[in-house]
XYZ file of C-alpha atoms in Angstrom:
580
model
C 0.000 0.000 0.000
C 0.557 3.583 -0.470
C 1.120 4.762 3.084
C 3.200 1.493 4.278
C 5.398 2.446 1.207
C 5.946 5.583 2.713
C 6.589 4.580 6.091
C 9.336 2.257 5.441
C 11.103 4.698 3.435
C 14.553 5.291 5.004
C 15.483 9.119 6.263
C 18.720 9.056 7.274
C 20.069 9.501 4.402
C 21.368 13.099 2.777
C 21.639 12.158 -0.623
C 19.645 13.724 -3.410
C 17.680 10.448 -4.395
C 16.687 10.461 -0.034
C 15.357 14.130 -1.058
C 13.644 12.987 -3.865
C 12.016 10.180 -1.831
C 10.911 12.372 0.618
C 8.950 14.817 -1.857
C 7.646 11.615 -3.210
C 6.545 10.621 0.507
C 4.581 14.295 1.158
C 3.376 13.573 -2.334
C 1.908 10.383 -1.354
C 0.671 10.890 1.762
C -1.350 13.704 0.783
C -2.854 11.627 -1.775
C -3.539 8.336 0.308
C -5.698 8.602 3.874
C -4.457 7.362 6.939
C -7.888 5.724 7.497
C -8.379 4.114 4.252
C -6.556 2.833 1.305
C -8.517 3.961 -2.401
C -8.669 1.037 -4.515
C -6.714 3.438 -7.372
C -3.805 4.410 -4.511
C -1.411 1.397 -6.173
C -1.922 3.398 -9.456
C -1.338 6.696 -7.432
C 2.417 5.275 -6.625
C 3.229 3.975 -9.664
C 2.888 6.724 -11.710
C 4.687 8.829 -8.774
C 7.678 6.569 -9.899
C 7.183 6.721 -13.399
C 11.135 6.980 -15.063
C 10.215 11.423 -16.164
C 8.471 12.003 -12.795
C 11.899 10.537 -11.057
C 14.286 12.351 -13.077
C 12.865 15.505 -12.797
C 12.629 15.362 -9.238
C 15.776 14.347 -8.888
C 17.163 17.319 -11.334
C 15.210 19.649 -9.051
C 16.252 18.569 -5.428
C 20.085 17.939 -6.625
C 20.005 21.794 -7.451
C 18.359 22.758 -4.645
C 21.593 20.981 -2.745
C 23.984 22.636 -4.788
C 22.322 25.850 -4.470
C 22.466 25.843 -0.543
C 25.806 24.332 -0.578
C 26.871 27.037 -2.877
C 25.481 29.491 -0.499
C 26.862 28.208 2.274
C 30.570 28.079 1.020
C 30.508 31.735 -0.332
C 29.489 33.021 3.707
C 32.050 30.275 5.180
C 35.025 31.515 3.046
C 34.160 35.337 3.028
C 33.983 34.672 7.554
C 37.100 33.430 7.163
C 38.772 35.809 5.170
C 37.758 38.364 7.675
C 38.843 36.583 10.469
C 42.198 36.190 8.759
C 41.935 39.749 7.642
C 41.906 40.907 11.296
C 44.000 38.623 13.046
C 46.313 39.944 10.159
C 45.505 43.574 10.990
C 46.001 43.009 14.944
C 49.992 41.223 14.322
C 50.955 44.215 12.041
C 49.305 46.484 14.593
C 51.132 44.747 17.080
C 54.364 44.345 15.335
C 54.409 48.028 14.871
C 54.058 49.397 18.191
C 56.518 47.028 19.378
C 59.327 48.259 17.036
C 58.175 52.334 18.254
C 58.521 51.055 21.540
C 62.251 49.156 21.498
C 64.434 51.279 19.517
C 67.284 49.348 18.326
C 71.102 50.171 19.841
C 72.615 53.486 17.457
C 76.383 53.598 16.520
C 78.289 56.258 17.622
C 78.994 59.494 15.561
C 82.024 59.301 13.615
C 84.387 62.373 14.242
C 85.968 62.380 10.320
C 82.432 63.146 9.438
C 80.375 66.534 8.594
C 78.805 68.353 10.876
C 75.053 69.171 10.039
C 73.132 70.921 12.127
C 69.391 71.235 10.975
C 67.148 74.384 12.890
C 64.080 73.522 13.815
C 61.336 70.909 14.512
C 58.263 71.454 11.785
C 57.558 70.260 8.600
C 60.665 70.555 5.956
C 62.815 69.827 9.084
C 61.545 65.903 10.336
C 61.342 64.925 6.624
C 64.658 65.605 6.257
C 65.256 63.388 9.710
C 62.579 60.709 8.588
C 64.727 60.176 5.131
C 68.462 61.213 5.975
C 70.568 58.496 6.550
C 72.504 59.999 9.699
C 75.710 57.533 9.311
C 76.824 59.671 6.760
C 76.953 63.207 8.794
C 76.790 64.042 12.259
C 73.595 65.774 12.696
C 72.571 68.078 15.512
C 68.947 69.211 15.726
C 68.183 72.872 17.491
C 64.633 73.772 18.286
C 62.702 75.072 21.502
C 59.970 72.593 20.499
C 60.972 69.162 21.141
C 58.294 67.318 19.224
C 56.822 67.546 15.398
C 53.538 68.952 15.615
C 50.521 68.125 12.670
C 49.547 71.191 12.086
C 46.238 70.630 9.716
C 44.938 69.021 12.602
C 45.249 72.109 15.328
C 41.677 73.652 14.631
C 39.918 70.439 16.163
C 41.954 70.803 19.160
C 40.438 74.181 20.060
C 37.239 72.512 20.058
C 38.326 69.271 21.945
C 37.224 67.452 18.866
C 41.239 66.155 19.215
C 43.383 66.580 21.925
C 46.287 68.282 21.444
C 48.660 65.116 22.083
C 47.276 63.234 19.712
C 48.836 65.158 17.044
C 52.305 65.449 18.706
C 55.266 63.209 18.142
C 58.256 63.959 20.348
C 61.460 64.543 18.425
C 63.318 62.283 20.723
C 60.963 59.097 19.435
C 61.965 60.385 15.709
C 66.103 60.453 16.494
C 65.802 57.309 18.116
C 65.266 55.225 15.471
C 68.067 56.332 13.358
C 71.001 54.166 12.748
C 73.701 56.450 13.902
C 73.140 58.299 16.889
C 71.515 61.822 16.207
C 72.570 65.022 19.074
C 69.478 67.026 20.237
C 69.387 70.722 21.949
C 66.332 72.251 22.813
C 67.169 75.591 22.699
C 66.359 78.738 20.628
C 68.920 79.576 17.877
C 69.261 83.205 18.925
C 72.336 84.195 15.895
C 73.698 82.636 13.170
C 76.943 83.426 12.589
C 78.043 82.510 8.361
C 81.623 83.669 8.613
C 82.186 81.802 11.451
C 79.576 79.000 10.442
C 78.509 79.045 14.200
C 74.956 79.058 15.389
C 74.406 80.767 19.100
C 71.528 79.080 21.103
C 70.266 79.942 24.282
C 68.109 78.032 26.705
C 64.876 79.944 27.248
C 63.040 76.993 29.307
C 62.197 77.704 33.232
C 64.906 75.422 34.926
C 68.258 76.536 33.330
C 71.385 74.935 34.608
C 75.252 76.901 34.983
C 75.241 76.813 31.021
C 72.435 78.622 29.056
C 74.028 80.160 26.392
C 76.972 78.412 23.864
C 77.633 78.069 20.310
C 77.643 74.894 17.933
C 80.046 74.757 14.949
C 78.642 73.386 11.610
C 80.044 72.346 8.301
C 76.491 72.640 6.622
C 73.471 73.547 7.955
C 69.379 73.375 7.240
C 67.338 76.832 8.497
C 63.622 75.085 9.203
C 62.713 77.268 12.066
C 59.444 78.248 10.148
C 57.860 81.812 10.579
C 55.917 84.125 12.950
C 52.495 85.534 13.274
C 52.114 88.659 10.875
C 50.135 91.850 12.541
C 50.751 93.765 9.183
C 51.619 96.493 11.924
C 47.727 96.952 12.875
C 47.388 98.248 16.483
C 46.140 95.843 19.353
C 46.574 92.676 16.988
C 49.280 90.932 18.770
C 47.884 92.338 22.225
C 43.942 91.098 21.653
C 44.125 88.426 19.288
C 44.516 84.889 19.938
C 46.827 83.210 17.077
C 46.654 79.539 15.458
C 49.899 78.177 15.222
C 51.410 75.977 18.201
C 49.737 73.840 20.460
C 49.501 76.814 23.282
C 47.762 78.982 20.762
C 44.959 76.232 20.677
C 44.823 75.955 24.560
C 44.410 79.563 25.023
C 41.715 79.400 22.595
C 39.868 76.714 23.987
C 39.943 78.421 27.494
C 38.768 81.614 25.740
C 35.521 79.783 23.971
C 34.679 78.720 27.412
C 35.457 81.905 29.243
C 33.319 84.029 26.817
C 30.154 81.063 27.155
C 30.522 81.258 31.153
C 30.802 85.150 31.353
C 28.235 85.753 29.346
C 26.142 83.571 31.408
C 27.021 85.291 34.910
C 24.081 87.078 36.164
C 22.485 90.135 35.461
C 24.742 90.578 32.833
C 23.269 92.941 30.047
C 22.010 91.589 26.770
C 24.156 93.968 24.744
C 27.579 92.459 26.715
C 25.897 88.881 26.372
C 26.193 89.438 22.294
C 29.342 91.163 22.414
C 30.864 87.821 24.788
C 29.025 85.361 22.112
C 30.293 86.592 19.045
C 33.144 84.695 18.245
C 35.610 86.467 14.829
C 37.569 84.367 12.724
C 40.199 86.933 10.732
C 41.677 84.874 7.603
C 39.701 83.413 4.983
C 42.237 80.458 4.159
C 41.994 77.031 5.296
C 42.985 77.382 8.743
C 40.530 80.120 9.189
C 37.756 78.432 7.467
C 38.251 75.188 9.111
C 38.525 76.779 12.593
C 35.114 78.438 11.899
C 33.239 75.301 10.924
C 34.909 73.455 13.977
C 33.882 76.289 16.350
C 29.950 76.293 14.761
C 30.230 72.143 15.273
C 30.979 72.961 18.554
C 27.942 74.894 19.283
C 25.472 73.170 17.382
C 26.701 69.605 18.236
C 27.349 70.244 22.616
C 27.661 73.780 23.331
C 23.667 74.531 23.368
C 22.825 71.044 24.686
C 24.462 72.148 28.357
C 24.049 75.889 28.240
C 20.819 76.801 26.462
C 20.750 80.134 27.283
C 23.371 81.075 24.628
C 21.556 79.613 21.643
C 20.089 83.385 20.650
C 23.245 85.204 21.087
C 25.940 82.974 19.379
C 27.337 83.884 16.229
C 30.384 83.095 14.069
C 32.031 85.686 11.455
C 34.440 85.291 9.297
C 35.983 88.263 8.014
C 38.603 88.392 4.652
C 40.073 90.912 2.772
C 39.944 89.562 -0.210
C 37.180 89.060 -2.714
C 36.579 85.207 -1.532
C 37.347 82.695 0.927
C 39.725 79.583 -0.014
C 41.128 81.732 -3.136
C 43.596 78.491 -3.679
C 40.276 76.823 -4.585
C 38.465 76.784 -7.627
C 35.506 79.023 -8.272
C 32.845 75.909 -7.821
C 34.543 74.964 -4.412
C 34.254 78.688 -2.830
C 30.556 78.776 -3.988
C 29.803 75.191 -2.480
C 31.907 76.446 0.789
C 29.943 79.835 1.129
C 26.522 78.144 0.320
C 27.820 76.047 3.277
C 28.267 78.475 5.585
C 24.967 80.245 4.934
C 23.130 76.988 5.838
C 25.521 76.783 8.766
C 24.404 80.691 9.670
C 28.654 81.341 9.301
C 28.376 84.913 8.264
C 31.402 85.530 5.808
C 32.872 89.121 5.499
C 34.703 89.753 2.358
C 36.198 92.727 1.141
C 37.025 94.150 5.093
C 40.168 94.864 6.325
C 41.185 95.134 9.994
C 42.583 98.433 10.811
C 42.239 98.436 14.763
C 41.884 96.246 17.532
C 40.664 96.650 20.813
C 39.658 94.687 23.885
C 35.868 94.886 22.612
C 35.628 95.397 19.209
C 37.202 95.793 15.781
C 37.310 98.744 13.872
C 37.091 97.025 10.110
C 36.889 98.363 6.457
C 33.883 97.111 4.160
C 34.017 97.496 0.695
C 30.462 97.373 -1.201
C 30.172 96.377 -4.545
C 30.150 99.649 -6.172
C 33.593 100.137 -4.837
C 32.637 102.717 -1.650
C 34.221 101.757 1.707
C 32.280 101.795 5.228
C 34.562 102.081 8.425
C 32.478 100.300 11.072
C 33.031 98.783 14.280
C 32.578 94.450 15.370
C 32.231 93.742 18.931
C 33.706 90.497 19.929
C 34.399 88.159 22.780
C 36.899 85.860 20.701
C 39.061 87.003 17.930
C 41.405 84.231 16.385
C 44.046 85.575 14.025
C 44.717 83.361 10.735
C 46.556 84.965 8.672
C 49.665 85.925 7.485
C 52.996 85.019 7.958
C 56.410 87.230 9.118
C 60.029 87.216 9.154
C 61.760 85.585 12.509
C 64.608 87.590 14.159
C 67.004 85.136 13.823
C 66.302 84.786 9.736
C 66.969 88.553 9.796
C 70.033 88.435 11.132
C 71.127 86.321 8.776
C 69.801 88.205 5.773
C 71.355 90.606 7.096
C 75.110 89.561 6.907
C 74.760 88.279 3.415
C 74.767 91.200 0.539
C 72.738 88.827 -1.826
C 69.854 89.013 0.322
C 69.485 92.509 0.967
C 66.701 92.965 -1.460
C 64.003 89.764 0.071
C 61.553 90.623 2.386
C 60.220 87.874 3.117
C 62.430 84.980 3.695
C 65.697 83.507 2.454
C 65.763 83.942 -1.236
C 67.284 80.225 -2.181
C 67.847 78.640 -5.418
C 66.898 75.824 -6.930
C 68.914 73.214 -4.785
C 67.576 75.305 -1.807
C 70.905 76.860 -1.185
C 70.291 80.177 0.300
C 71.758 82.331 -2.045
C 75.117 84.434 -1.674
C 76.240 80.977 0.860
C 77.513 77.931 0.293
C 76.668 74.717 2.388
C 73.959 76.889 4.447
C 69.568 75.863 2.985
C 66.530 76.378 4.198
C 63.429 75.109 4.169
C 59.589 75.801 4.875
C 58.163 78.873 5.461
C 61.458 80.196 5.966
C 62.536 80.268 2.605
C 61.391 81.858 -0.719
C 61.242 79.098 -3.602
C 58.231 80.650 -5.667
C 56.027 78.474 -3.915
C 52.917 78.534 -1.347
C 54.246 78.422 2.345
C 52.368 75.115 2.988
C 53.130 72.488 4.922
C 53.204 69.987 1.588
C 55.801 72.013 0.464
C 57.649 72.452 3.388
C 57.454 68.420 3.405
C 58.618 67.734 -0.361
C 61.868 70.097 0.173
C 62.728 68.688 3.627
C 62.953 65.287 1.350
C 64.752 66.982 -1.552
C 67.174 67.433 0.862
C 67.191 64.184 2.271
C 68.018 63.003 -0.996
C 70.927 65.748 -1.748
C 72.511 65.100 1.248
C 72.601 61.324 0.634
C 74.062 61.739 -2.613
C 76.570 64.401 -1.499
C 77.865 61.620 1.217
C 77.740 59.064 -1.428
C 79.661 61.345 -3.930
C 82.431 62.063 -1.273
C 82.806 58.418 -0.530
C 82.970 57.443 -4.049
C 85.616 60.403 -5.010
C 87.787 59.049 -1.874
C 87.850 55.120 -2.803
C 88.555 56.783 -7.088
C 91.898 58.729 -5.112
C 92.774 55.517 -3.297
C 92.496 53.294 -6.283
C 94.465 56.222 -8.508
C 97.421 55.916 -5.655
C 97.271 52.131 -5.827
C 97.245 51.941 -9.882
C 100.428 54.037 -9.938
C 101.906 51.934 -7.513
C 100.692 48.365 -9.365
C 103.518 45.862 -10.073
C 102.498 44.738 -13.303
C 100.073 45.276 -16.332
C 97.483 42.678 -14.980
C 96.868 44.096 -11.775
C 96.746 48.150 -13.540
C 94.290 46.949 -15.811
C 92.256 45.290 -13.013
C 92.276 48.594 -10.808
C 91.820 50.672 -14.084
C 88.501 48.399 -14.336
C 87.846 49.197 -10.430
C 87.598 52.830 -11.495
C 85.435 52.976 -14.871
C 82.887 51.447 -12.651
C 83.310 53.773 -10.089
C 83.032 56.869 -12.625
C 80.112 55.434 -13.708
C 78.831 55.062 -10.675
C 79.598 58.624 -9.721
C 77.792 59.835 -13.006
C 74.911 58.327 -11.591
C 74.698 59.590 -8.369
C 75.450 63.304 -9.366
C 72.351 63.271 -11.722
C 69.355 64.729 -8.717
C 68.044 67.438 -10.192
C 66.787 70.286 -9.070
C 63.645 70.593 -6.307
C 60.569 70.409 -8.435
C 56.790 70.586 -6.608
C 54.707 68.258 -6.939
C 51.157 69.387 -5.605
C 48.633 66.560 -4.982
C 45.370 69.236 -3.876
C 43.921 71.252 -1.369
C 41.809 69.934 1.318
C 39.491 72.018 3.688
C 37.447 71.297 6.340
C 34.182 73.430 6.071
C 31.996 72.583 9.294
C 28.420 70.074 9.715
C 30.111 67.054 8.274
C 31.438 68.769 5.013
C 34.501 69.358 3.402
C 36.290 70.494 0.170
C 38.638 68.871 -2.014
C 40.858 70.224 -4.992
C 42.737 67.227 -6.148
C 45.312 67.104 -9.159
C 44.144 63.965 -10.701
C 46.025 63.077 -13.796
C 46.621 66.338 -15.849
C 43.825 67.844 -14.530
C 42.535 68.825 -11.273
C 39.575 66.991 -9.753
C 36.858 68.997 -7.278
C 34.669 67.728 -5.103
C 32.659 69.112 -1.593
C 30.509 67.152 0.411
C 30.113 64.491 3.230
C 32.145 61.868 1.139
C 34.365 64.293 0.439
C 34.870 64.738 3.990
C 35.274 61.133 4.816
C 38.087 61.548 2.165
C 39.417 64.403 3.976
C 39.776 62.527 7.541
C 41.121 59.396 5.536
C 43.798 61.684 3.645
C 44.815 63.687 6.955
C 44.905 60.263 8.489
C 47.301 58.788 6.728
C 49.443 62.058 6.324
C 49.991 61.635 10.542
C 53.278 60.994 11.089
C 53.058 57.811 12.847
C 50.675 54.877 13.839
C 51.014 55.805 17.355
C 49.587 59.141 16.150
C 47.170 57.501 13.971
C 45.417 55.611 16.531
C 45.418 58.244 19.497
C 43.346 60.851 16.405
C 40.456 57.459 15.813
C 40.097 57.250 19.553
C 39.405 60.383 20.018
C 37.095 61.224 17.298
C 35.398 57.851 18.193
C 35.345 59.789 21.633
C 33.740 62.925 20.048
C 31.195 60.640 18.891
C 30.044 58.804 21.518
C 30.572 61.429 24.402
C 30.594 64.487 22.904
C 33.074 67.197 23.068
C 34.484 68.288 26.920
C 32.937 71.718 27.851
C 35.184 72.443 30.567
C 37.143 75.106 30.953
C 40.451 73.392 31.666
């Protein structure tokens, strides 16, 4: 009978005939009561059988196991390529922050060998360091600032959106991990002297031992020490203003946020002070003043009027520029895209004013309308952060001073295009110090500090060569017989042609690879050279871009992973609104 049939049917079985049996069984038993057998039930069976009915079933369920087993493999193998993936990711991690953390043992200087002594601490300074290979000079660094500091990073630490560590990596970790062992004074380089390639430094920290002032010789040197705040000789700037480029200028500015917020909520203070203490001016329309001003309106819309509501009418942002735009290194679609951004943002952007006073309480500005008249008028403010400009250091005039070629640059060392400062020999600088037709950027200031990695190596390499070519000259003149000449002779062709190749470094050429910006509620800008072209884009995937790119441009992983914590911090917590 039907239903016996079924019943005795085995099910242990996986295969795809058991499958096919059991659709055949549900099939059957459907068909066939338990109560009753039909007399037409033996006919039912048979044709469930028949020789098309079984191959088609089988066809179907064999699929059906190949499908699911397909399934199954593809989510097996792609787990286990993760898991591989991050145990993979974990051991480099790992690996990594072991080798930051045991530097290996350094070989001693070598007397015989040039001195170079490399001012400063920023930029074009630690890419020379990161690339120079220090066994073939003895280097001594010089700089009151004893650690490399990412500076595109700075105007989320004013906000706490980064702290200000995070974006520090002490000089001594850098030196470390050089082969040959590489001399550090932090001191300020107070006069340098060319004629008697000397460089006077003096110890300006608060414990000072018997020594505070002495000179160190060189035999070539690097000028990296950067450049100062420009006031453009406007009164009350450099009293009033709070500046945005060291790590204390971000401190002071975060105190001052927070200062103006709890003032202005101390009571029975009047509503015309309250505005005054809540309006917050952002002089410099370039990136660090744009990004400062979307990291300050983040601030407020994201914490600041969660835990003090009673500022939400009163605070206000303004940006104020001199020129005709904001971001003028950007192109025309970009500044649009960032002022339509700032509008929605309620940013208000000032162009065409120039600061001609400063006082404790206001600014007394220059507007000029569109029909070209000009309004003096006066901004009251409770923060004013000065981005812009950049000036001359004392100790870079000095030195200007004592060298006749320089008598007619202004701005900087005038240098060449090896970087030599010009009217010197064995004396370059780098970064903001120097004038090589280019932006003072940090990119830049990066690409020349590794030109001169690379000139330096080759210079070391050239003098090495030249010695073993006058030792091998001596020893051919002195050979006893024909063989051995032509064997040395030999020895130097391939020594000439070796020389040949290292003395072929050209000149510094820059290479720019875009602009980024930061530009507040998620957003940023990017002007990318992409090919032969340049490639623009603004948005919040263009800001995801922007925190990968900056990521990756941190100077190490320690560095790296202290920036994700804390914006993972940001995040979750929110930003600190303490004072401290």
């Amino acid at each position: 009978m039907a239903t016996k049939l079924a019943l005795r049917l085995p099910r242990s079985s996986n295969t795809p005939i058991q499958a096919f049996v059991n659709a055949t069984n549900r099939r059957t038993l459907s068909t066939a009561p338990f109560c009753k057998v039909r007399p037409y039930a033996r006919d039912t069976t048979k044709s469930a059988f028949s020789k098309p009915a079984f191959q088609s079933a089988f066809r179907r369920s064999y699929a059906e196991q190949i499908s699911k087993r397909r399934g199954r493999g593809f989510f097996r193998w792609t787990w286990r390529l993760t898991y591989l993936s991050a145990l993979g990711g974990i051991g480099w991690l790992s690996y990594t922050i072991y080798s930051l953390r045991t530097p290996q043992e350094q070989a001693e200087p070598d007397p015989s060998k040039k001195t170079l002594v490399i001012l400063g601490t920023g930029w074009g300074a630690v890419s020379l360091l990161k690339k120079l290979d220090t066994e073939n000079y003895n280097v001594i660094v010089i700089s009151p600032r004893n650690f490399f500091l990412f500076t595109p990073l700075l105007p989320s630490c004013t906000t706490g959106t980064v702290e200000h560590r995070s974006i520090m990596e002490p000089i001594r970790n850098i030196l470390r991990h050089k082969k040959t062992t590489v001399t550090y004074y932090e001191a300020d380089a107070t006069k340098i002297d060319y004629d008697k390639k000397v460089v006077c430094i003096n110890d300006d920290s608060e414990i000072k031992g018997d020594t505070s002032s002495t000179e160190v010789p060189f035999d070539m040197l690097v000028v990296g020490v950067g450049a100062e705040n420009a006031t453009f000789g406007i009164p009350g700037v450099k009293e009033h203003s709070c500046f945005l480029k060291e790590v204390g200028d971000a401190q002071q500015i975060r105190k001052r946020i927070m200062d103006c917020v709890e003032t202005a909520s101390f009571k029975d203070q009047s509503d015309a002070e309250r505005k005054r203490l809540l309006h917050m001016v952002v002089v410099g329309g370039g990136p660090t003043g744009v990004e400062f001003a979307g990291e300050l309106q983040d601030f407020f819309e994201q914490d600041l009027k969660k835990w003090v509501p009673d500022i939400v009418e009163n605070f206000k942002v303004t940006l104020v520029e001199a020129l005709p735009n904001v971001l003028p290194m950007f192109s025309k679609q970009l500044i649009d895209y960032t002022e339509s951004t700032f509008k929605e943002e309620k940013i208000t952007i000032r162009t065409k004013t120039m600061v001609k006073k400063v006082t404790d309480k206001y600014i007394e500005a220059e507007s000029t309308a569109p029909d070209g008249t000009k309004t003096l008028e006066t901004l009251p403010y409770g923060l004013l952060v000065w981005a812009t400009g950049n000036a001359v250091r004392p100790v870079v005039k000095d030195l200007m001073s004592q060298i006749p070629a320089q008598k007619d640059s202004r701005r900087g060392l005038a240098v060449n295009e090896y970087l030599v400062v010009n009217g010197t020999e064995n004396v370059w600088a780098v970064g903001d110090c120097a004038i090589a037709n280019y932006a003072p950027t940090a990119q830049v200031a990066s690409q020349e500090g590794a030109f001169l990695a690379r000139l330096f190596n080759s210079l070391a390499k050239t003098d090495d060569i030249n010695q073993e070519l006058a030792q091998l000259s001596e020893a051919q003149s002195k050979a006893k017989d024909s063989e051995e000449r032509t064997e040395i002779f030999a020895m130097i062709k391939a020594l000439q042609k070796q020389l040949r190749r290292v003395k072929q470094i050209g000149p510094f050429e820059y290479s720019h690879q875009g602009s980024l910006a930061y530009i507040g509620s998620e957003r940023a800008v990017a002007d990318v050279s992409w090919l032969s072209g340049n490639f623009a884009s603004g948005g919040t995937l263009t800001y995801l871009f922007w925190r990968s790119a900056y990521l990756s441009m941190c100077f190490s992983t320690r560095n790296r992973v202290l920036v994700i914590v804390d914006w993972l911090k940001a995040k979750m917590f929110g930003r600190d609104v303490s004072r401290e």
